[in-house]
CSV table of C-alpha atoms and ligand atoms in Angstrom, one decimal:
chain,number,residue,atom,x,y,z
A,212,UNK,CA,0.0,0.0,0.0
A,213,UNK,CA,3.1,2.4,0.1
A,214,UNK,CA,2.0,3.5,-3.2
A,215,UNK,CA,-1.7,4.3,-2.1
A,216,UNK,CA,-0.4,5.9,1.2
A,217,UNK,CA,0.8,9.5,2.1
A,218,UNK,CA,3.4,7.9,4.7
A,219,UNK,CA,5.0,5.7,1.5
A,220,UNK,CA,4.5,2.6,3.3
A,221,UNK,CA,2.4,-0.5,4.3
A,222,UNK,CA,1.9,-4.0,3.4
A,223,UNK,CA,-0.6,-5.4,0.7
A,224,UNK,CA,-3.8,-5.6,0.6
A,225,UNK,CA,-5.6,-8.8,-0.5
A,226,UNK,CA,-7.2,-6.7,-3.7
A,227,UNK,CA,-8.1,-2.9,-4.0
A,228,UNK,CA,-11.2,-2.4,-5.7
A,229,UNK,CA,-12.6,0.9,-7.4
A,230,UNK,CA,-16.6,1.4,-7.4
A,231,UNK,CA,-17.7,3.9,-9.7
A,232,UNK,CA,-21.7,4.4,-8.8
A,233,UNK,CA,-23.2,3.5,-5.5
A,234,UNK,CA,-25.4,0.7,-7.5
A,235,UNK,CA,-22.1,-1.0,-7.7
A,236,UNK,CA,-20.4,-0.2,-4.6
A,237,UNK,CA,-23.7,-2.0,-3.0
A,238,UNK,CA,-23.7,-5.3,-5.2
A,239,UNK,CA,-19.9,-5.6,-3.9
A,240,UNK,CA,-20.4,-4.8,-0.1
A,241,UNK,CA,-23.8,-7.0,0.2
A,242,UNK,CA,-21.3,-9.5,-1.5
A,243,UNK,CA,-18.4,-9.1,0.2
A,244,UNK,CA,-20.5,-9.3,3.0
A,245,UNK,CA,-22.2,-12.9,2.5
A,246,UNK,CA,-18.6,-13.9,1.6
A,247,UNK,CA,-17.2,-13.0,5.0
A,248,UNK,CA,-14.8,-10.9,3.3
A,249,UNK,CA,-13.7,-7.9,4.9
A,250,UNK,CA,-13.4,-4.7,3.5
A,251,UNK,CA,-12.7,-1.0,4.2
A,252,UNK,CA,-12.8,2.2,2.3
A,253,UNK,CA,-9.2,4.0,1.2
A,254,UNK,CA,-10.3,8.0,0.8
A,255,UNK,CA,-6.6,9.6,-0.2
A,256,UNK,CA,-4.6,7.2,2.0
A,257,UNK,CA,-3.6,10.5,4.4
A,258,UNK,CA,-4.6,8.7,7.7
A,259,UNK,CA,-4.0,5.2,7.0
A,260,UNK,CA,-1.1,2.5,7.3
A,261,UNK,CA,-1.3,-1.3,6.5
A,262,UNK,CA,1.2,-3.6,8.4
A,263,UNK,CA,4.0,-5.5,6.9
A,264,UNK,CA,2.2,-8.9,6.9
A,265,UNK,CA,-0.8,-6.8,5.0
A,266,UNK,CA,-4.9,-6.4,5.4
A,267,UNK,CA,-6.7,-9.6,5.2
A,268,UNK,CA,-9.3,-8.2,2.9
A,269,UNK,CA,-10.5,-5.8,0.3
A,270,UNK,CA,-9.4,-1.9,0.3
A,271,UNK,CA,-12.2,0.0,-1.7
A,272,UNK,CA,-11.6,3.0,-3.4
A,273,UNK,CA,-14.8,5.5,-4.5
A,274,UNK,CA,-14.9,6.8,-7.9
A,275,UNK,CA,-17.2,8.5,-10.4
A,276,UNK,CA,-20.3,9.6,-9.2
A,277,UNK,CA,-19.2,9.2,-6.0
A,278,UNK,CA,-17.2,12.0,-6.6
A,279,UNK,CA,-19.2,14.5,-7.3
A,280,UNK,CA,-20.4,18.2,-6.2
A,281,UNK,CA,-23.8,19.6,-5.9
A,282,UNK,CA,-25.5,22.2,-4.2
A,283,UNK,CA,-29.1,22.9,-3.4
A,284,UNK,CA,-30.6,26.5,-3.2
A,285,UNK,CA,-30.0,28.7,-0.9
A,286,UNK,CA,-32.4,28.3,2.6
A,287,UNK,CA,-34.7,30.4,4.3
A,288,UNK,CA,-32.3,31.6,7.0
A,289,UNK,CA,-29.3,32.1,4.0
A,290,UNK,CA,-27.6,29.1,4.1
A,291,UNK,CA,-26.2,26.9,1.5
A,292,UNK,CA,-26.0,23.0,1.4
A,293,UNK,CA,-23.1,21.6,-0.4
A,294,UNK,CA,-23.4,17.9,-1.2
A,295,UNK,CA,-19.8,16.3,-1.7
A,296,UNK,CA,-19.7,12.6,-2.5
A,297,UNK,CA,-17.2,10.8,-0.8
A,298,UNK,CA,-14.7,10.5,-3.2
A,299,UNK,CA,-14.2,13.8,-3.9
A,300,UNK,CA,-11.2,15.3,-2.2
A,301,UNK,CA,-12.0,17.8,0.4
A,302,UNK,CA,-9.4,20.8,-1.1
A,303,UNK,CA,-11.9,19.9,-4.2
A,304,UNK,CA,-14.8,21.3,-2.0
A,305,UNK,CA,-13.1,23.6,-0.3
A,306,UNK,CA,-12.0,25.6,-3.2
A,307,UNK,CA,-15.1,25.0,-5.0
A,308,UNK,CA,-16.7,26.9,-1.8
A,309,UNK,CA,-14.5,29.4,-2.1
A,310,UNK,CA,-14.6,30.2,-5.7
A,311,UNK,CA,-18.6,30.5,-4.9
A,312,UNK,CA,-18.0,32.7,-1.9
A,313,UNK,CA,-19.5,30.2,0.5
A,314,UNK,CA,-17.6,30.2,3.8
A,315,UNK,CA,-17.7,27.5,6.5
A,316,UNK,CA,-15.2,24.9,5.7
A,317,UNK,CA,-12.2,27.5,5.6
A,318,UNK,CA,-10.3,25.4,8.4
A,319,UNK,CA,-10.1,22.3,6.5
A,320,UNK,CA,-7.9,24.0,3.8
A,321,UNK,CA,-4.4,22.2,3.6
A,322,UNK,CA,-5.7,19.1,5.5
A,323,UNK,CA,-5.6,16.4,2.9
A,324,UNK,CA,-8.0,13.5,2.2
A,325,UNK,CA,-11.3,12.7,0.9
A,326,UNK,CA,-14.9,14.1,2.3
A,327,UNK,CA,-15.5,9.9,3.7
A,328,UNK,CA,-11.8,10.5,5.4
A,329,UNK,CA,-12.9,13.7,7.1
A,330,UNK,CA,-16.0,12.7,8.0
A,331,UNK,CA,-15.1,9.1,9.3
A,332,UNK,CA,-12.0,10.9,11.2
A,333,UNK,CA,-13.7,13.8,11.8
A,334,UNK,CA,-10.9,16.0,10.8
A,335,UNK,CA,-10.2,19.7,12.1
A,336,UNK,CA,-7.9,22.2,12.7
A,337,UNK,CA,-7.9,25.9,14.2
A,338,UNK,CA,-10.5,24.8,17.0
A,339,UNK,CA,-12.9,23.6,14.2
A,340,UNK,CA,-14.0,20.2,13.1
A,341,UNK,CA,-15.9,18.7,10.3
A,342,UNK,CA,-18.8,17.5,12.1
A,343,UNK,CA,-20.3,20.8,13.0
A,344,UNK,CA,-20.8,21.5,9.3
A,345,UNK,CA,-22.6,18.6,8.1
A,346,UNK,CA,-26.3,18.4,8.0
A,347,UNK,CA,-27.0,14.8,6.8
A,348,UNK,CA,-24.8,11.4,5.7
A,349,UNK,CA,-25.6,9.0,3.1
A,350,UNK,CA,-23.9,5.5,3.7
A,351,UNK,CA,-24.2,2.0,2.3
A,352,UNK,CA,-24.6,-0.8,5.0
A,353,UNK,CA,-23.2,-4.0,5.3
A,354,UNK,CA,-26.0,-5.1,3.3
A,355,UNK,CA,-25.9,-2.6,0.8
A,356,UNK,CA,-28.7,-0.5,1.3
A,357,UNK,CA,-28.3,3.2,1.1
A,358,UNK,CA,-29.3,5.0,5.3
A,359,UNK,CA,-29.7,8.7,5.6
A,360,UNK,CA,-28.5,9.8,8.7
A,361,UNK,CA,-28.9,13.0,9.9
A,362,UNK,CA,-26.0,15.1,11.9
A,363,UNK,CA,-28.1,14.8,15.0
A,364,UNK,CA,-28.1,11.1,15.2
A,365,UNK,CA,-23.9,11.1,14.9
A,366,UNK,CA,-22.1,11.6,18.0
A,367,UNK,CA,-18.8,13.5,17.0
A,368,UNK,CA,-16.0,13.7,19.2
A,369,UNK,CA,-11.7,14.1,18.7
A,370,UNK,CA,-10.7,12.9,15.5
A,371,UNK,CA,-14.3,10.1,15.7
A,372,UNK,CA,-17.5,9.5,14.7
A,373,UNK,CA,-20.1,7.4,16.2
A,374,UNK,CA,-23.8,6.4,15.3
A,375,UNK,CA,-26.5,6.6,17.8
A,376,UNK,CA,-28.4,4.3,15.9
A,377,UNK,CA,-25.8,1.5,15.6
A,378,UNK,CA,-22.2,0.1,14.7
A,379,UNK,CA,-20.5,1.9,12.1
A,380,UNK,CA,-18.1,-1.3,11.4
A,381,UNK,CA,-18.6,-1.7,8.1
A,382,UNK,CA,-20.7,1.2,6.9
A,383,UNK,CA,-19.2,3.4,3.6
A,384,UNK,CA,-19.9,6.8,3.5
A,385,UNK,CA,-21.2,7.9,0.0
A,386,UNK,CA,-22.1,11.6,0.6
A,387,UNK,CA,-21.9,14.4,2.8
A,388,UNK,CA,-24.2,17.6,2.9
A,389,UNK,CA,-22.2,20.2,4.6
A,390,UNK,CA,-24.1,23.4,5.3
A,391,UNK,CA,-22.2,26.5,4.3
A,392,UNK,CA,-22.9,30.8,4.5
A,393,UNK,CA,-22.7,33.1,1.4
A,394,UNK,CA,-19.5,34.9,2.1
A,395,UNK,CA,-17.3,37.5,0.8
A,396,UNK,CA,-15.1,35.6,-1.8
A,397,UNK,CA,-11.9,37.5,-1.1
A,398,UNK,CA,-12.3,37.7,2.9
A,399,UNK,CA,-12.7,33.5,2.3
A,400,UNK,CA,-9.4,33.7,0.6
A,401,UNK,CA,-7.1,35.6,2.9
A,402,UNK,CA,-8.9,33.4,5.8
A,403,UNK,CA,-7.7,30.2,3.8
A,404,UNK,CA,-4.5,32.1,3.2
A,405,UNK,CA,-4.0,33.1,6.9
A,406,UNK,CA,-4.3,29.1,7.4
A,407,UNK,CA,-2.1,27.6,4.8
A,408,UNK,CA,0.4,30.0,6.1
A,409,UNK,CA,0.3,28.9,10.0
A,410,UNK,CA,0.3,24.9,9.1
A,411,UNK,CA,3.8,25.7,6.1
A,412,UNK,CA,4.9,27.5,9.3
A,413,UNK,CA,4.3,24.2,12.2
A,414,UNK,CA,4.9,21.3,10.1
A,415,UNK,CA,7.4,19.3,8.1
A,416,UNK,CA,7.8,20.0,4.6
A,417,UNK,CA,8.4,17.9,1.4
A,418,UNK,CA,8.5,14.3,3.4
A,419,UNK,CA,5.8,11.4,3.5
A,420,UNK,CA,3.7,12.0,6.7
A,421,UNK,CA,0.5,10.7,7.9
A,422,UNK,CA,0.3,14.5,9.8
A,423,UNK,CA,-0.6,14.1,13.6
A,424,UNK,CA,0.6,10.7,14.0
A,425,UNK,CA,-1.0,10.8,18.2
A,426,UNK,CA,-4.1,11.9,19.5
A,427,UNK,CA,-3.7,14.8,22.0
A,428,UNK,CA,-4.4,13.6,25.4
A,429,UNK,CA,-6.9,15.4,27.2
A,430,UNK,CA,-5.4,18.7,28.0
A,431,UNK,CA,-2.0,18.1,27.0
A,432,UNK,CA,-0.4,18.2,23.5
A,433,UNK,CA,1.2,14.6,22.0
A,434,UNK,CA,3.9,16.4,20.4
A,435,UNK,CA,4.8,18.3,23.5
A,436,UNK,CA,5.2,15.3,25.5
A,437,UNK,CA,7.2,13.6,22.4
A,438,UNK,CA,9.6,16.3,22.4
A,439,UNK,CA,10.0,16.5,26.2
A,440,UNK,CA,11.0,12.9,26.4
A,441,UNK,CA,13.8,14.4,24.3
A,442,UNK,CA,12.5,12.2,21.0
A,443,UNK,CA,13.3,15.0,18.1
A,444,UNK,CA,14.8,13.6,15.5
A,445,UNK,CA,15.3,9.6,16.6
A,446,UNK,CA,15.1,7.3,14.1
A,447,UNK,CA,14.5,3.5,13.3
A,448,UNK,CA,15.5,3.2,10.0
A,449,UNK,CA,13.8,5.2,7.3
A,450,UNK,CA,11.1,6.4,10.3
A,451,UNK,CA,12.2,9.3,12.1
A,452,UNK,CA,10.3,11.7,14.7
A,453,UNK,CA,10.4,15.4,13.1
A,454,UNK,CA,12.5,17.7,14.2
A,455,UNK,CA,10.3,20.5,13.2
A,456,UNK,CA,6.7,18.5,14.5
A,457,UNK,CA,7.5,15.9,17.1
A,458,UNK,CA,3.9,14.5,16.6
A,459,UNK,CA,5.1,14.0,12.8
A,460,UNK,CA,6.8,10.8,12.0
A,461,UNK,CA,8.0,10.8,8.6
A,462,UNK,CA,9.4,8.7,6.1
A,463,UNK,CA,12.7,10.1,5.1
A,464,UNK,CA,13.0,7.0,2.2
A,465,UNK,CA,12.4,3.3,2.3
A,466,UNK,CA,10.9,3.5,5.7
A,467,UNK,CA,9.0,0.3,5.8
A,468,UNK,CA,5.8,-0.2,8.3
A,469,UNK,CA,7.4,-2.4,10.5
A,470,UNK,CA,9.9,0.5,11.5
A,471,UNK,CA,6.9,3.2,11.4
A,472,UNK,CA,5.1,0.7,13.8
A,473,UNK,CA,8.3,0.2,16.1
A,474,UNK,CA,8.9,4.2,16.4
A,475,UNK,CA,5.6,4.6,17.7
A,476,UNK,CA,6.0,1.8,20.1
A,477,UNK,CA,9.3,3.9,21.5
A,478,UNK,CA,7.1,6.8,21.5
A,479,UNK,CA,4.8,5.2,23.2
A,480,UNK,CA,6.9,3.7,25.5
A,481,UNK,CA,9.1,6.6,26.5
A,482,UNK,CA,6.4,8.9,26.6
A,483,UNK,CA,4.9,6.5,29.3
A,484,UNK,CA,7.9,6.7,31.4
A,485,UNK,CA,8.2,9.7,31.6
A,486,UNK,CA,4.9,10.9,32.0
A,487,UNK,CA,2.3,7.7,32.7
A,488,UNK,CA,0.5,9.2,29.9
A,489,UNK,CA,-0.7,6.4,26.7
A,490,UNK,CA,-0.2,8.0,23.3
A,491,UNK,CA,-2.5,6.4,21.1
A,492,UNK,CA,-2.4,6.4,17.8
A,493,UNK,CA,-4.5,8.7,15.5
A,494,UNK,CA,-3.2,6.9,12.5
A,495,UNK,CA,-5.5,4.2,11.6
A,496,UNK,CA,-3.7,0.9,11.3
A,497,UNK,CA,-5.5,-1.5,9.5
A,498,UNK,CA,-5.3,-5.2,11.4
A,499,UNK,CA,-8.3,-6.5,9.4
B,589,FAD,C1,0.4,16.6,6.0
B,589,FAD,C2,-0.8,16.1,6.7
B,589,FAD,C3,-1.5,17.0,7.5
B,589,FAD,C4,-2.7,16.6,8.1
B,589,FAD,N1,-3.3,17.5,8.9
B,589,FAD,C5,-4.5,17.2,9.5
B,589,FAD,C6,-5.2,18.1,10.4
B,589,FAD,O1,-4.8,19.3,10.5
B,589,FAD,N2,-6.3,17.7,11.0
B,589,FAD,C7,-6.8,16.4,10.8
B,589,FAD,O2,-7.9,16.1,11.4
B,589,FAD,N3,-6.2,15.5,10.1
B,589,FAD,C8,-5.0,15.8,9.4
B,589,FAD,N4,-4.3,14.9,8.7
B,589,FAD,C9,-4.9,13.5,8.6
B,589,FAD,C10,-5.8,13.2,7.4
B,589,FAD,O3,-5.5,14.0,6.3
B,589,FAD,C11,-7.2,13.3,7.7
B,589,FAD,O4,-7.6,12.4,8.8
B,589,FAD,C12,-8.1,13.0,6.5
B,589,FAD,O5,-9.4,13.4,6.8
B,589,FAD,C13,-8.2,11.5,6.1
B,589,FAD,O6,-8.8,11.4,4.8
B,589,FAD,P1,-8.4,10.3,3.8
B,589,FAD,O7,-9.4,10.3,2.7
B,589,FAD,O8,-7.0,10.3,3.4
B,589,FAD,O9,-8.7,9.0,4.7
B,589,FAD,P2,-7.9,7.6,4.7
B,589,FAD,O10,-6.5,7.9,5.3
B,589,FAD,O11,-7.9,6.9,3.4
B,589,FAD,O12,-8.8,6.8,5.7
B,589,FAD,C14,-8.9,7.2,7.1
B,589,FAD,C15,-10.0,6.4,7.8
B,589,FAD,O13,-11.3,6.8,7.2
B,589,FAD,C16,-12.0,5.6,6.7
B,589,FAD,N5,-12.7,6.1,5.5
B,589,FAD,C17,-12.3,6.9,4.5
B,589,FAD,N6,-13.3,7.2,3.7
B,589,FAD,C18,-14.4,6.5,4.1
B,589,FAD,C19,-15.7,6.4,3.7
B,589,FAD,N7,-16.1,7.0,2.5
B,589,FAD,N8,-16.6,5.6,4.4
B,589,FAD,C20,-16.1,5.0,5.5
B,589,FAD,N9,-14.9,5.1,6.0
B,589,FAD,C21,-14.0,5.8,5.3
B,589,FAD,C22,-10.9,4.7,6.3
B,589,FAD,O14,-11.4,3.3,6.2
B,589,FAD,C23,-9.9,4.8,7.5
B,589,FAD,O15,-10.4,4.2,8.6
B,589,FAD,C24,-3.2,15.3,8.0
B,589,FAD,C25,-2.5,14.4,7.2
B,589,FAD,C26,-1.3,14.8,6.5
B,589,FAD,C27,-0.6,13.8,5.6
């Protein structure tokens, strides 16, 4: 997967499959599911690493008409709702917003991914997070029928998302409705400017990254604690801990997972010693 992956690394998959209407993306879940097969969605691959010994099932990528942009009229009380299928990749909507002069989803600028990615991690940045734009989801179930569910039944909390209404294990996100204000086009701009400008400023440039590879603990800040147990800069192999970003590990070439994997088990464990605080991880590691 180091070739579907923003951190360059990762194991294989069993098969990675590309869906290009939601017709077919349910005929292949309601089968993979009656198979016993599992399966997963890959949005850009920003958030994601597969182990060395590989994901025992199918990866599934969301194409065509699940990437596209709509938007219905404007409401009574002025907003706008912006329908992004999954696939499309948030900077897509986000500039698409902008060029249209509807503000809202400013923060997300520079954050990388798909709209299924930043809703399934629900992404954020600058105090903002992508859950408290979203009116409704679309997903496909297990079985492969298509559920509307609006924001109020999701439960969105640090880098999650829940369902009140169920497990979301095995559910694929096909659309998103965000809802959005009519805006001045240039103050949207310089606001996405002013943000692009902060993040060149915080993190690494020009290596492979997952970005934020720990969840802050409550209160506290992972990279904080990372560079207080003195962790800038060490390495196993081609995985080091960023001297600029201590919550960045990057790739600086040929890292493989199984090095990713053991720096954040030294992270981990250092960070424990010397503070009795658990770093988990907000990089998803597919086990299957
Ligand atoms: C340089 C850099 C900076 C970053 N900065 C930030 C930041 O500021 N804030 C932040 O929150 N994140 C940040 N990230 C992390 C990442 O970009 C986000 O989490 C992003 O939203 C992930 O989207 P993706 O499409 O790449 O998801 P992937 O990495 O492909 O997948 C992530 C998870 O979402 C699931 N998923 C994806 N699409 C769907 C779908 N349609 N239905 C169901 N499940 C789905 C996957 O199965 C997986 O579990 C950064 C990453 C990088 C590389």
């Amino acid at each position: 997967m180091a070739e579907y992956t923003t951190l360059r690394a990762g194991g294989k998959a069993e098969a990675l499959i590309d869906v290009r209407t939601i017709a077919e993306l349910s005929t292949l879940v309601k089968w993979l599911t009656a198979q016993g097969i599992v399966s997963r969605v890959l949005g850009q691959g920003s958030n994601i690493l597969v182990p060395e010994q590989g994901y025992p099932g199918v990866l599934i990528r969301l194409r065509g008409e699940i990437q596209s942009l709509s938007c219905r009229p404007t409401k009574d009380d002025g907003t706008v709702v912006v329908r992004a299928g999954a696939g499309c990749a948030m900077s897509s909507v986000v500039s698409w917003c902008t060029r249209n002069g509807l503000s809202g989803l400013e923060f997300l600028v520079g954050i990388p991914g798909s709209v299924g990615g930043a809703v399934w991690m629900n992404a954020g940045a600058w105090g903002h997070e992508t859950g408290e734009r979203l009116e409704q989801i679309v997903m496909v179930d297990r079985g492969g029928s298509l559920v509307h569910v609006p924001a109020k039944r999701l439960l969105f909390s640090y880098r999650q998302l829940a369902w009140q209404d169920g497990d979301l294990d095995g559910m694929t996100i096909v659309s998103a409705d965000f809802v959005v204000c009519p805006g001045g086009e240039q103050s949207i701009r310089e606001r996405c400017r002013g943000y692009l400008e902060r993040r060149k400023a915080k993190q690494p440039k020009g290596v492979a990254s997952a970005g934020s590879f720990f969840k802050n603990p409550p209160g506290d800040s992972a990279g904080r604690l990372i560079d207080a147990a003195g962790l800038k800069g060490f390495t196993i192999g081609g995985a080091m801990v960023s001297p600029v970003h201590a919550n960045f590990i990057v790739n600086t070439g040929g890292a493989t997972a199984v090095e990713i994997i053991g720096l954040m088990e030294v992270v981990q464990e250092k960070v424990y010693q010397r503070f009795g605080v658990r770093l988990e991880p907000e990089v998803q590691i597919l086990q299957g």
